[in-house]
Short mmCIF file of C-alpha atoms and ligand atoms in Angstrom, two decimals:
data_model
loop_
_atom_site.label_atom_id
_atom_site.label_comp_id
_atom_site.label_asym_id
_atom_site.label_seq_id
_atom_site.Cartn_x
_atom_site.Cartn_y
_atom_site.Cartn_z
CA MET A 10 22.25 83.29 -45.75
CA ALA A 11 22.69 86.24 -43.40
CA THR A 12 19.84 87.15 -41.02
CA LEU A 13 18.04 90.50 -41.01
CA LYS A 14 19.36 91.10 -37.51
CA GLU A 15 22.92 90.66 -38.74
CA LEU A 16 22.38 92.95 -41.74
CA GLU A 17 20.47 95.80 -40.12
CA PRO A 18 23.46 97.54 -38.43
CA LYS A 19 25.14 97.78 -41.84
CA ALA A 20 21.88 99.01 -43.40
CA LYS A 21 21.73 101.72 -40.74
CA GLU A 22 25.26 102.84 -41.62
CA ILE A 23 24.42 102.88 -45.34
CA LEU A 24 21.23 104.83 -44.69
CA ALA A 25 23.04 107.50 -42.66
CA ARG A 26 25.71 107.90 -45.35
CA GLU A 27 23.24 107.94 -48.25
CA ARG A 28 20.88 110.38 -46.55
CA THR A 29 23.76 112.80 -46.02
CA ALA A 30 24.80 112.42 -49.65
CA TYR A 31 21.19 113.05 -50.70
CA GLU A 32 21.08 116.26 -48.65
CA GLU A 33 24.33 117.44 -50.24
CA LYS A 34 23.15 116.68 -53.78
CA ASN A 35 19.74 118.31 -53.41
CA PRO A 36 20.12 121.85 -52.01
CA LYS A 37 17.42 123.32 -54.24
CA SER A 38 14.92 120.66 -53.23
CA ARG A 39 15.67 121.46 -49.61
CA ALA A 40 15.10 125.18 -50.20
CA ALA A 41 11.88 124.41 -52.09
CA PHE A 42 10.70 122.23 -49.21
CA GLU A 43 11.40 124.98 -46.69
CA ARG A 44 9.34 127.35 -48.80
CA TYR A 45 6.32 125.14 -49.39
CA SER A 46 6.25 123.85 -45.82
CA ARG A 47 5.14 127.35 -44.83
CA VAL A 48 1.90 126.97 -46.75
CA LEU A 49 1.43 123.20 -47.10
CA PRO A 50 1.50 121.12 -43.91
CA GLY A 51 4.51 118.85 -44.22
CA GLY A 52 5.23 120.48 -47.57
CA VAL A 53 2.96 118.15 -49.57
CA SER A 54 -0.64 117.55 -50.57
CA ARG A 55 -0.32 113.74 -50.46
CA THR A 56 1.12 112.03 -47.40
CA LEU A 57 2.89 109.47 -49.58
CA CYS A 58 4.92 112.20 -51.29
CA TYR A 59 6.79 113.20 -48.15
CA PHE A 60 9.94 111.51 -46.97
CA PRO A 61 12.43 112.85 -44.43
CA PRO A 62 14.59 114.91 -44.47
CA PHE A 63 12.78 116.46 -47.49
CA PRO A 64 11.37 115.13 -50.74
CA CYS A 65 12.92 116.16 -54.04
CA GLN A 66 10.96 118.57 -56.22
CA THR A 67 10.30 117.26 -59.71
CA VAL A 68 10.45 119.73 -62.56
CA SER A 69 9.84 117.44 -65.52
CA GLY A 70 9.27 113.91 -66.67
CA GLU A 71 10.11 112.37 -70.01
CA GLY A 72 9.54 108.74 -70.90
CA CYS A 73 10.72 106.68 -67.95
CA PHE A 74 12.86 109.44 -66.41
CA MET A 75 12.16 112.34 -64.05
CA VAL A 76 14.34 115.40 -63.50
CA ASP A 77 14.38 117.30 -60.23
CA VAL A 78 15.06 120.95 -59.43
CA ASP A 79 18.74 120.18 -58.71
CA GLY A 80 19.13 118.62 -62.16
CA ASN A 81 19.20 115.00 -60.96
CA ARG A 82 17.77 112.62 -63.56
CA ARG A 83 16.28 109.44 -62.21
CA LEU A 84 14.63 106.34 -63.63
CA ASP A 85 11.02 106.46 -62.41
CA LEU A 86 10.10 103.08 -60.99
CA PHE A 87 6.95 104.23 -59.21
CA ASN A 88 5.17 106.06 -62.03
CA CYS A 89 2.89 108.15 -59.83
CA ALA A 90 1.82 105.15 -57.83
CA THR A 91 1.30 102.87 -60.90
CA THR A 92 -0.57 105.49 -62.96
CA LEU A 93 1.87 106.26 -65.77
CA ILE A 94 1.84 102.96 -67.60
CA LEU A 95 3.00 104.72 -70.80
CA GLY A 96 5.58 106.76 -68.90
CA HIS A 97 5.77 110.54 -68.73
CA ARG A 98 4.33 112.65 -71.52
CA PRO A 99 3.49 109.93 -74.06
CA PRO A 100 3.17 111.78 -77.39
CA ALA A 101 -0.28 110.38 -78.30
CA VAL A 102 -1.74 111.43 -74.95
CA ILE A 103 -0.18 114.89 -75.10
CA LYS A 104 -1.55 115.38 -78.62
CA ALA A 105 -5.07 114.36 -77.59
CA VAL A 106 -5.00 116.66 -74.57
CA GLU A 107 -3.61 119.59 -76.58
CA GLU A 108 -6.40 119.17 -79.11
CA GLN A 109 -9.04 119.06 -76.38
CA LEU A 110 -7.54 122.13 -74.67
CA THR A 111 -8.43 124.16 -77.73
CA ARG A 112 -12.07 123.05 -77.35
CA GLY A 113 -12.56 123.45 -73.59
CA THR A 114 -11.67 121.94 -70.25
CA ALA A 115 -14.97 121.46 -68.39
CA TYR A 116 -18.58 121.34 -69.56
CA GLN A 117 -21.89 120.85 -67.78
CA THR A 118 -22.95 118.23 -70.35
CA ASN A 119 -21.55 114.98 -71.75
CA SER A 120 -18.65 115.80 -74.05
CA GLY A 121 -19.06 112.60 -76.06
CA LEU A 122 -15.59 111.64 -74.85
CA GLU A 123 -16.94 110.02 -71.70
CA THR A 124 -19.15 107.83 -73.89
CA VAL A 125 -16.12 106.73 -75.90
CA LEU A 126 -14.03 105.91 -72.83
CA ALA A 127 -16.99 104.14 -71.22
CA GLU A 128 -17.50 102.07 -74.38
CA MET A 129 -13.81 101.14 -74.41
CA LEU A 130 -13.92 99.96 -70.79
CA VAL A 131 -17.19 98.10 -71.21
CA GLU A 132 -15.77 96.35 -74.28
CA ARG A 133 -12.58 95.36 -72.42
CA VAL A 134 -13.95 94.30 -69.05
CA ALA A 135 -16.49 91.53 -69.44
CA SER A 136 -18.24 92.09 -66.09
CA VAL A 137 -18.81 95.80 -66.67
CA GLU A 138 -22.12 96.56 -68.38
CA GLN A 139 -22.30 100.18 -67.30
CA ILE A 140 -19.85 102.59 -65.72
CA ARG A 141 -19.69 106.02 -64.06
CA PHE A 142 -16.60 108.24 -63.85
CA THR A 143 -15.30 110.01 -60.76
CA ASN A 144 -12.24 112.13 -60.04
CA SER A 145 -10.34 109.62 -57.96
CA GLY A 146 -10.18 105.96 -57.12
CA SER A 147 -11.36 106.85 -53.61
CA GLU A 148 -14.60 108.27 -54.96
CA GLY A 149 -14.98 105.17 -57.13
CA THR A 150 -14.79 102.79 -54.16
CA MET A 151 -17.00 105.09 -52.08
CA MET A 152 -19.74 105.04 -54.72
CA ALA A 153 -19.43 101.30 -55.33
CA ILE A 154 -19.88 100.64 -51.61
CA ARG A 155 -22.83 103.01 -51.48
CA ALA A 156 -24.40 101.18 -54.42
CA ALA A 157 -23.88 97.82 -52.67
CA ARG A 158 -25.55 99.12 -49.52
CA ALA A 159 -28.49 100.53 -51.44
CA PHE A 160 -28.86 97.36 -53.53
CA THR A 161 -28.84 94.97 -50.57
CA GLY A 162 -30.39 97.23 -47.93
CA ARG A 163 -27.56 96.19 -45.57
CA ALA A 164 -25.02 98.40 -43.83
CA LYS A 165 -21.76 96.55 -43.23
CA ILE A 166 -18.82 95.97 -45.52
CA ALA A 167 -16.11 93.32 -45.42
CA LYS A 168 -12.59 94.30 -46.43
CA MET A 169 -9.16 92.74 -46.20
CA GLU A 170 -6.60 93.42 -43.51
CA GLY A 171 -3.99 95.48 -45.36
CA GLY A 172 -6.44 96.34 -48.17
CA TYR A 173 -6.30 99.93 -49.42
CA HIS A 174 -9.28 101.45 -51.20
CA GLY A 175 -8.70 105.18 -50.77
CA SER A 176 -9.21 107.84 -48.19
CA HIS A 177 -12.87 107.72 -47.12
CA ASP A 178 -13.77 106.63 -43.62
CA CYS A 179 -15.08 103.08 -43.96
CA VAL A 180 -12.11 101.87 -46.02
CA GLU A 181 -9.44 103.57 -43.89
CA ILE A 182 -9.85 100.72 -41.41
CA SER A 183 -7.13 98.10 -40.82
CA VAL A 184 -4.99 99.29 -43.72
CA ARG A 185 -1.80 99.18 -41.67
CA PRO A 186 -2.74 98.25 -38.12
CA PRO A 187 0.27 98.44 -35.80
CA ALA A 188 1.74 95.11 -34.69
CA GLY A 189 -0.35 93.64 -31.90
CA ALA A 190 -3.35 95.93 -32.52
CA GLY A 191 -5.36 93.83 -34.95
CA GLY A 192 -6.42 90.85 -32.80
CA PRO A 193 -6.05 87.22 -33.87
CA ALA A 194 -4.66 86.64 -37.37
CA GLU A 195 -7.54 84.34 -38.35
CA ARG A 196 -10.21 86.72 -37.10
CA PRO A 197 -8.80 90.24 -37.20
CA THR A 198 -10.48 93.04 -35.31
CA PRO A 199 -10.98 96.37 -37.13
CA VAL A 200 -8.53 99.17 -36.33
CA VAL A 201 -9.14 102.83 -37.28
CA GLY A 202 -6.52 104.23 -39.64
CA SER A 203 -6.13 107.62 -38.00
CA ALA A 204 -7.53 110.22 -35.69
CA GLY A 205 -10.55 111.94 -37.17
CA ILE A 206 -12.28 108.74 -38.25
CA ASN A 207 -15.22 108.14 -35.94
CA ARG A 208 -14.89 104.95 -33.98
CA SER A 209 -18.53 104.29 -34.81
CA VAL A 210 -17.30 103.30 -38.31
CA LEU A 211 -15.72 100.24 -36.69
CA ASN A 212 -19.22 98.83 -36.22
CA ASP A 213 -19.71 98.75 -39.97
CA VAL A 214 -16.47 97.11 -41.07
CA ILE A 215 -15.60 93.42 -40.90
CA ILE A 216 -11.98 92.46 -41.49
CA ILE A 217 -10.81 89.39 -43.41
CA PRO A 218 -7.27 87.96 -43.50
CA TYR A 219 -5.99 88.00 -47.11
CA ASN A 220 -5.25 84.70 -48.80
CA ASN A 221 -6.95 82.69 -46.06
CA LEU A 222 -10.08 81.31 -47.66
CA GLU A 223 -11.25 79.16 -44.76
CA ALA A 224 -11.09 82.05 -42.30
CA ALA A 225 -12.69 84.39 -44.86
CA LYS A 226 -15.63 82.04 -45.38
CA GLN A 227 -16.24 81.65 -41.66
CA ILE A 228 -16.20 85.40 -41.14
CA LEU A 229 -18.53 86.07 -44.07
CA VAL A 230 -20.99 83.41 -42.94
CA ALA A 231 -21.02 84.79 -39.40
CA HIS A 232 -21.90 88.31 -40.62
CA ALA A 233 -23.83 87.56 -43.82
CA ALA A 234 -27.17 88.91 -42.60
CA GLU A 235 -25.73 92.41 -42.09
CA LEU A 236 -23.16 92.56 -44.89
CA ALA A 237 -23.75 94.53 -48.09
CA CYS A 238 -20.52 93.68 -49.84
CA VAL A 239 -17.00 92.37 -49.78
CA ILE A 240 -14.37 94.59 -51.38
CA VAL A 241 -10.97 93.21 -52.35
CA GLU A 242 -7.90 94.04 -54.44
CA PRO A 243 -6.53 91.27 -56.68
CA ILE A 244 -3.10 92.40 -55.50
CA LEU A 245 -2.65 94.06 -52.11
CA GLY A 246 -1.02 97.32 -53.15
CA SER A 247 -0.27 99.12 -49.96
CA VAL A 248 1.12 95.98 -48.32
CA GLY A 249 3.68 95.80 -51.14
CA PHE A 250 2.12 94.20 -54.21
CA VAL A 251 1.11 90.91 -52.66
CA PRO A 252 -1.07 89.03 -55.16
CA ALA A 253 -4.17 87.08 -54.24
CA GLU A 254 -3.85 83.35 -54.58
CA ARG A 255 -6.21 82.18 -57.31
CA GLU A 256 -8.21 79.82 -55.07
CA PHE A 257 -8.64 82.60 -52.53
CA LEU A 258 -10.06 85.12 -54.98
CA ILE A 259 -12.25 82.61 -56.77
CA GLY A 260 -13.45 81.13 -53.45
CA LEU A 261 -14.24 84.56 -52.03
CA ARG A 262 -16.20 85.47 -55.17
CA GLU A 263 -18.21 82.26 -54.93
CA GLU A 264 -18.90 82.69 -51.23
CA ALA A 265 -20.13 86.25 -51.79
CA ARG A 266 -22.49 84.95 -54.48
CA ARG A 267 -23.74 82.15 -52.23
CA LEU A 268 -24.44 84.58 -49.39
CA GLY A 269 -26.01 87.28 -51.59
CA LEU A 270 -23.29 89.90 -51.04
CA VAL A 271 -22.12 92.32 -53.70
CA PHE A 272 -18.57 91.37 -54.71
CA ILE A 273 -16.53 94.50 -55.46
CA LEU A 274 -13.16 94.08 -57.14
CA ASP A 275 -10.90 97.09 -56.68
CA GLU A 276 -8.88 97.25 -59.90
CA VAL A 277 -7.59 100.78 -59.37
CA GLN A 278 -4.04 99.43 -59.63
CA SER A 279 -4.49 95.96 -61.05
CA PHE A 280 -6.09 97.20 -64.27
CA ARG A 281 -2.52 97.61 -65.52
CA LEU A 282 -2.19 93.80 -65.67
CA ASP A 283 -4.39 92.91 -68.61
CA ARG A 284 -6.65 94.45 -71.21
CA GLY A 285 -9.56 92.80 -69.38
CA GLY A 286 -8.21 93.61 -65.92
CA ALA A 287 -6.95 91.23 -63.26
CA GLN A 288 -10.44 89.69 -63.26
CA LYS A 289 -9.68 88.24 -66.69
CA LEU A 290 -6.37 86.79 -65.47
CA PHE A 291 -8.00 85.27 -62.40
CA GLY A 292 -11.11 84.19 -64.28
CA ILE A 293 -13.63 85.85 -61.99
CA THR A 294 -16.72 87.97 -62.58
CA PRO A 295 -17.21 90.67 -59.97
CA ASP A 296 -20.56 92.41 -59.47
CA LEU A 297 -18.87 95.81 -59.38
CA THR A 298 -15.36 96.93 -60.34
CA CYS A 299 -13.51 100.09 -59.30
CA PHE A 300 -11.01 101.80 -61.59
CA GLY A 301 -8.57 104.69 -61.38
CA LYS A 302 -4.94 105.49 -62.20
CA ILE A 303 -4.19 104.35 -65.80
CA ILE A 304 -7.67 105.00 -67.23
CA GLY A 305 -7.12 108.77 -66.86
CA GLY A 306 -3.87 108.82 -68.83
CA GLY A 307 -2.09 110.78 -66.08
CA PHE A 308 -5.01 113.03 -65.13
CA PRO A 309 -7.25 112.78 -62.05
CA VAL A 310 -9.73 109.93 -62.47
CA GLY A 311 -11.69 107.12 -60.98
CA ALA A 312 -14.65 105.00 -62.05
CA PHE A 313 -16.97 102.28 -60.85
CA GLY A 314 -19.09 99.98 -62.92
CA GLY A 315 -20.55 96.54 -63.28
CA ARG A 316 -23.92 94.83 -63.33
CA ARG A 317 -26.64 96.80 -65.06
CA ASP A 318 -29.20 96.05 -62.33
CA ILE A 319 -26.90 97.58 -59.68
CA MET A 320 -25.81 100.52 -61.83
CA ALA A 321 -29.51 101.25 -62.45
CA LEU A 322 -29.47 102.81 -58.98
CA PHE A 323 -27.81 105.81 -60.64
CA ASN A 324 -30.19 106.02 -63.60
CA THR A 325 -32.21 109.17 -63.06
CA ALA A 326 -33.41 109.05 -66.67
CA THR A 327 -35.80 106.17 -65.99
CA GLY A 328 -36.75 107.28 -62.53
CA SER A 329 -35.23 104.09 -61.08
CA GLY A 330 -32.17 106.02 -59.90
CA THR A 331 -32.18 106.47 -56.17
CA ILE A 332 -28.53 107.43 -55.58
CA PRO A 333 -27.41 110.92 -56.60
CA HIS A 334 -23.88 110.98 -57.91
CA ALA A 335 -22.28 114.42 -58.07
CA GLY A 336 -18.77 115.65 -58.86
CA THR A 337 -18.04 118.89 -60.70
CA PHE A 338 -15.14 117.44 -62.65
CA ASN A 339 -16.46 113.89 -63.17
CA ALA A 340 -15.63 112.80 -66.72
CA ASN A 341 -14.05 116.16 -67.54
CA PRO A 342 -13.01 116.20 -71.19
CA ILE A 343 -9.28 116.60 -70.52
CA THR A 344 -9.13 113.42 -68.45
CA MET A 345 -11.39 111.61 -70.88
CA SER A 346 -9.27 112.54 -73.92
CA ALA A 347 -6.10 111.42 -72.11
CA GLY A 348 -7.84 108.21 -71.03
CA ILE A 349 -8.99 107.37 -74.54
CA ALA A 350 -5.53 108.01 -76.01
CA THR A 351 -4.01 105.79 -73.32
CA MET A 352 -6.45 102.94 -73.86
CA GLU A 353 -5.76 103.09 -77.60
CA GLN A 354 -2.08 102.45 -76.89
CA LEU A 355 -2.77 99.59 -74.48
CA THR A 356 -2.97 96.63 -76.82
CA GLY A 357 -2.54 93.01 -75.82
CA SER A 358 1.10 93.03 -76.90
CA VAL A 359 1.85 96.02 -74.65
CA TYR A 360 0.55 94.16 -71.61
CA ALA A 361 2.48 91.06 -72.67
CA ARG A 362 5.68 93.08 -72.94
CA LEU A 363 5.24 94.79 -69.56
CA ASN A 364 4.22 91.61 -67.76
CA GLY A 365 7.06 89.61 -69.32
CA MET A 366 9.55 92.26 -68.25
CA GLY A 367 8.12 92.10 -64.70
CA ASP A 368 8.34 88.30 -64.58
CA ARG A 369 11.97 88.32 -65.69
CA LEU A 370 12.86 91.08 -63.27
CA ARG A 371 11.35 89.27 -60.29
CA ASP A 372 13.41 86.19 -61.20
CA GLN A 373 16.57 88.27 -61.57
CA LEU A 374 16.03 90.03 -58.23
CA THR A 375 15.36 86.74 -56.44
CA ALA A 376 18.55 85.29 -57.93
CA LEU A 377 20.50 88.38 -56.85
CA GLY A 378 19.29 88.03 -53.25
CA ALA A 379 20.32 84.38 -53.21
CA ARG A 380 23.74 85.16 -54.71
CA ARG A 381 24.42 87.92 -52.20
CA GLN A 382 23.01 85.86 -49.32
CA VAL A 383 20.49 88.56 -48.34
CA PRO A 384 17.03 87.40 -47.20
CA MET A 385 14.72 88.85 -49.84
CA TYR A 386 11.24 87.92 -50.95
CA VAL A 387 10.25 89.50 -54.24
CA SER A 388 6.49 89.85 -54.47
CA GLY A 389 4.32 91.08 -57.30
CA ILE A 390 2.57 90.18 -60.49
CA GLY A 391 2.92 91.53 -64.01
CA SER A 392 4.57 94.94 -64.01
CA MET A 393 4.30 95.51 -60.23
CA PHE A 394 6.88 94.25 -57.75
CA LYS A 395 8.52 94.84 -54.43
CA ILE A 396 11.61 93.56 -52.67
CA HIS A 397 10.62 92.62 -49.12
CA PHE A 398 13.66 92.26 -46.91
CA SER A 399 12.13 89.30 -45.19
CA GLU A 400 13.14 85.85 -44.01
CA ALA A 401 9.69 84.46 -44.79
CA PRO A 402 7.43 84.57 -47.86
CA ILE A 403 4.84 87.37 -47.83
CA ARG A 404 1.22 86.28 -48.42
CA ASP A 405 -0.65 88.79 -46.31
CA TYR A 406 -0.36 91.95 -44.24
CA ARG A 407 0.80 90.29 -41.01
CA ALA A 408 3.81 88.74 -42.72
CA THR A 409 5.10 92.20 -43.63
CA LEU A 410 5.42 93.12 -39.96
CA GLY A 411 8.48 90.86 -39.78
CA SER A 412 10.28 92.50 -42.72
CA SER A 413 12.90 95.22 -42.41
CA SER A 414 11.68 98.72 -43.28
CA LEU A 415 15.11 100.08 -42.38
CA MET A 416 16.62 98.11 -45.27
CA HIS A 417 13.96 99.42 -47.68
CA THR A 418 14.70 102.97 -46.68
CA ALA A 419 18.43 102.42 -47.09
CA LEU A 420 17.83 101.02 -50.61
CA PHE A 421 15.52 103.94 -51.41
CA PHE A 422 18.22 106.55 -50.63
CA PHE A 423 20.90 104.40 -52.24
CA GLY A 424 18.77 104.45 -55.41
CA LEU A 425 18.01 108.18 -55.22
CA ASN A 426 21.74 108.96 -55.20
CA ARG A 427 22.34 106.67 -58.18
CA GLY A 428 19.59 107.75 -60.53
CA ILE A 429 16.74 105.46 -59.45
CA PHE A 430 13.43 106.61 -57.99
CA LEU A 431 11.56 103.90 -56.07
CA SER A 432 8.78 104.50 -53.59
CA GLU A 433 10.10 104.87 -50.09
CA GLY A 434 8.15 101.79 -49.05
CA GLY A 435 9.89 99.88 -51.85
CA ARG A 436 6.93 99.33 -54.18
CA CYS A 437 7.87 99.53 -57.85
CA CYS A 438 6.23 99.28 -61.21
CA LEU A 439 7.32 99.40 -64.82
CA SER A 440 6.26 101.68 -67.64
CA LEU A 441 6.31 101.04 -71.36
CA PRO A 442 9.37 103.21 -72.21
CA ILE A 443 11.54 101.10 -69.89
CA GLY A 444 13.86 98.82 -71.82
CA GLU A 445 16.75 96.47 -71.12
CA PRO A 446 19.28 99.30 -70.46
CA GLU A 447 17.07 100.72 -67.70
CA ILE A 448 16.42 97.29 -66.20
CA GLY A 449 20.19 96.71 -66.25
CA MET A 450 20.76 100.05 -64.54
CA TYR A 451 18.29 99.18 -61.77
CA LEU A 452 19.68 95.68 -61.24
CA ALA A 453 23.21 97.07 -61.03
CA VAL A 454 22.15 99.49 -58.27
CA VAL A 455 20.37 96.73 -56.33
CA GLU A 456 23.41 94.50 -56.68
CA GLU A 457 25.72 97.29 -55.49
CA PHE A 458 23.43 97.81 -52.49
CA LEU A 459 23.32 94.12 -51.60
CA THR A 460 27.12 93.91 -51.92
CA ALA A 461 27.54 96.91 -49.63
CA LEU A 462 25.12 95.34 -47.14
CA ALA A 463 26.89 92.02 -47.00
CA ARG A 464 30.36 93.59 -46.82
C1 PLP B 525 -6.41 99.72 -54.90
C2 PLP B 525 -6.68 101.18 -54.72
N1 PLP B 525 -7.93 101.60 -54.54
C3 PLP B 525 -8.22 102.91 -54.41
C4 PLP B 525 -7.23 103.85 -54.43
C5 PLP B 525 -7.56 105.30 -54.27
O1 PLP B 525 -7.35 105.98 -55.47
P1 PLP B 525 -7.07 107.56 -55.46
O2 PLP B 525 -5.72 107.76 -54.87
O3 PLP B 525 -7.15 107.95 -56.89
O4 PLP B 525 -8.15 108.16 -54.63
C6 PLP B 525 -5.90 103.45 -54.61
C7 PLP B 525 -4.81 104.43 -54.64
O5 PLP B 525 -3.65 104.15 -54.60
C8 PLP B 525 -5.61 102.08 -54.76
O6 PLP B 525 -4.36 101.64 -54.93
#
C-alpha cells in the first residue's frame, strides 16, 4: 500500500492538469462567474457552492443528471447537499407544485397542506407528536434549541466536535476547528467558526468528542446543572458522513435522560435513511428532532418536532405558548405540496433500494482502493458516502485532519471533466433515478483516477 505522502505529488500534478482542462471546457461558466461576482461576493449565495477557479453554472437538472451553461452533462452525486432524494424534477413533485401554483404561493393562514405533511411526518417518526415548519434546517435547530432552553430553564448546549447544525451563532462552534485549536481530544474546547460570532457564545457551548461515550458522559455530568440540551447528528455530515456508533448514540440518549437534558436529534440529512428516520434504525427516541432537505421536495424547508409537552411551548391557542415562532414563508404551500408529493414516493422499498445501492457501492469503492493500493477509508451509511484519502479509519472529526484534502480536490476535478459532479469536499449521496449504469460510470472514473495516482 502506498502512503499519502508518496501519492500527494502525483495528486498535485493531476489536480493542476485537471483544473486547466476544466477551465478550457467551461468558458461560459467562467464568464458567468465574472459577471455575478460583481454583485454577489465570491459569486455565490452559499459558501459551499464556490470552488476555485470558478464554479460551473447549472442551467438544468433532469433525473440524476445536471447540465451546465457550457453544455456539460454530469451525474449529480451531491443532490443539493442530500436534498434531492428523488433526483431533479421528479414528475409527481412537479405536477403537485404546478397544481398549487394555480391556487397561490403564500397565504397568511394554514393551507391545509401543512396539516397533511405534518400528519405524514408524525405518522412516520415515532418520537414526533407535534411539529412546526420553518424555511431552513438552520431555523429548525435554532427553534429546537430555544425550546430546550425554555423547557429546562438552562442556558448551555452540548454539541459534537465536527457537528453541523446550520448557520446560527451557537451551533457555528467547533464545526471545523483548525488542527491544534480545539484542545485535548477527550475534552475539546469550543472554537468559534468565524469572525462575527461573539466570543461570548463560547460560554454557552460545551463540546463533546463524537463516538467517545465515556468522554461524552464525563463532560455531560460535569456540566449537567447548566445544560439545556445535547444536540447530535446520527451521521456527522460536514465531517464527511461519519456515522455514529450505535452504543454511542444510545448511550448519549440515555445519559441525557438520566441528567434531565433535552436530547435533540438533528435528522436534517439522516432522514433520507429510513421512513422513520435514523432514529428508527438506531432504535432511539429523541425528545426533539430537526428536519430539512428531503421533506421540502427540493424547496426551502426545515422543521422541528417531538414531545407534546415541549412543543406546547409554541401553543398560543391554549395560552401555554411562551415562545413566539415567526417566519413569513413557514409552511408555504409550494414547499408543502412538494414535500407531500415527495413523502408519497418514499416508500419502504425506495429506502431499501437506495440503502442497498449505497452498501454495495461502499464495498466496491473499498475493494478498488485495496486493488489500486491507495489508502482509502470509505465512510457513510445508507445512500450517503465519502472516500477519505486516509491511512486510518475515520470515527470522528479529529481523524479527518490526517486525511488528504489535496487528493479529494484532484478527484473532484477529475470527475468534473468526466461527467461526474461530487462535492468538492468529497461527500456524495445517491438519488432514486441512479441505476447500475450510473454507478458503473462513477466507479470507472474513480478507478481511472486511482490508476493515474498510482502510476
Ligand atoms: C445536519 C444538518 N443540520 C442543519 C443543517 C442546516 O440546514 P439548512 O442548510 O437548510 O439551513 C444542515 C445543512 O446542511 C445539516 O446538514
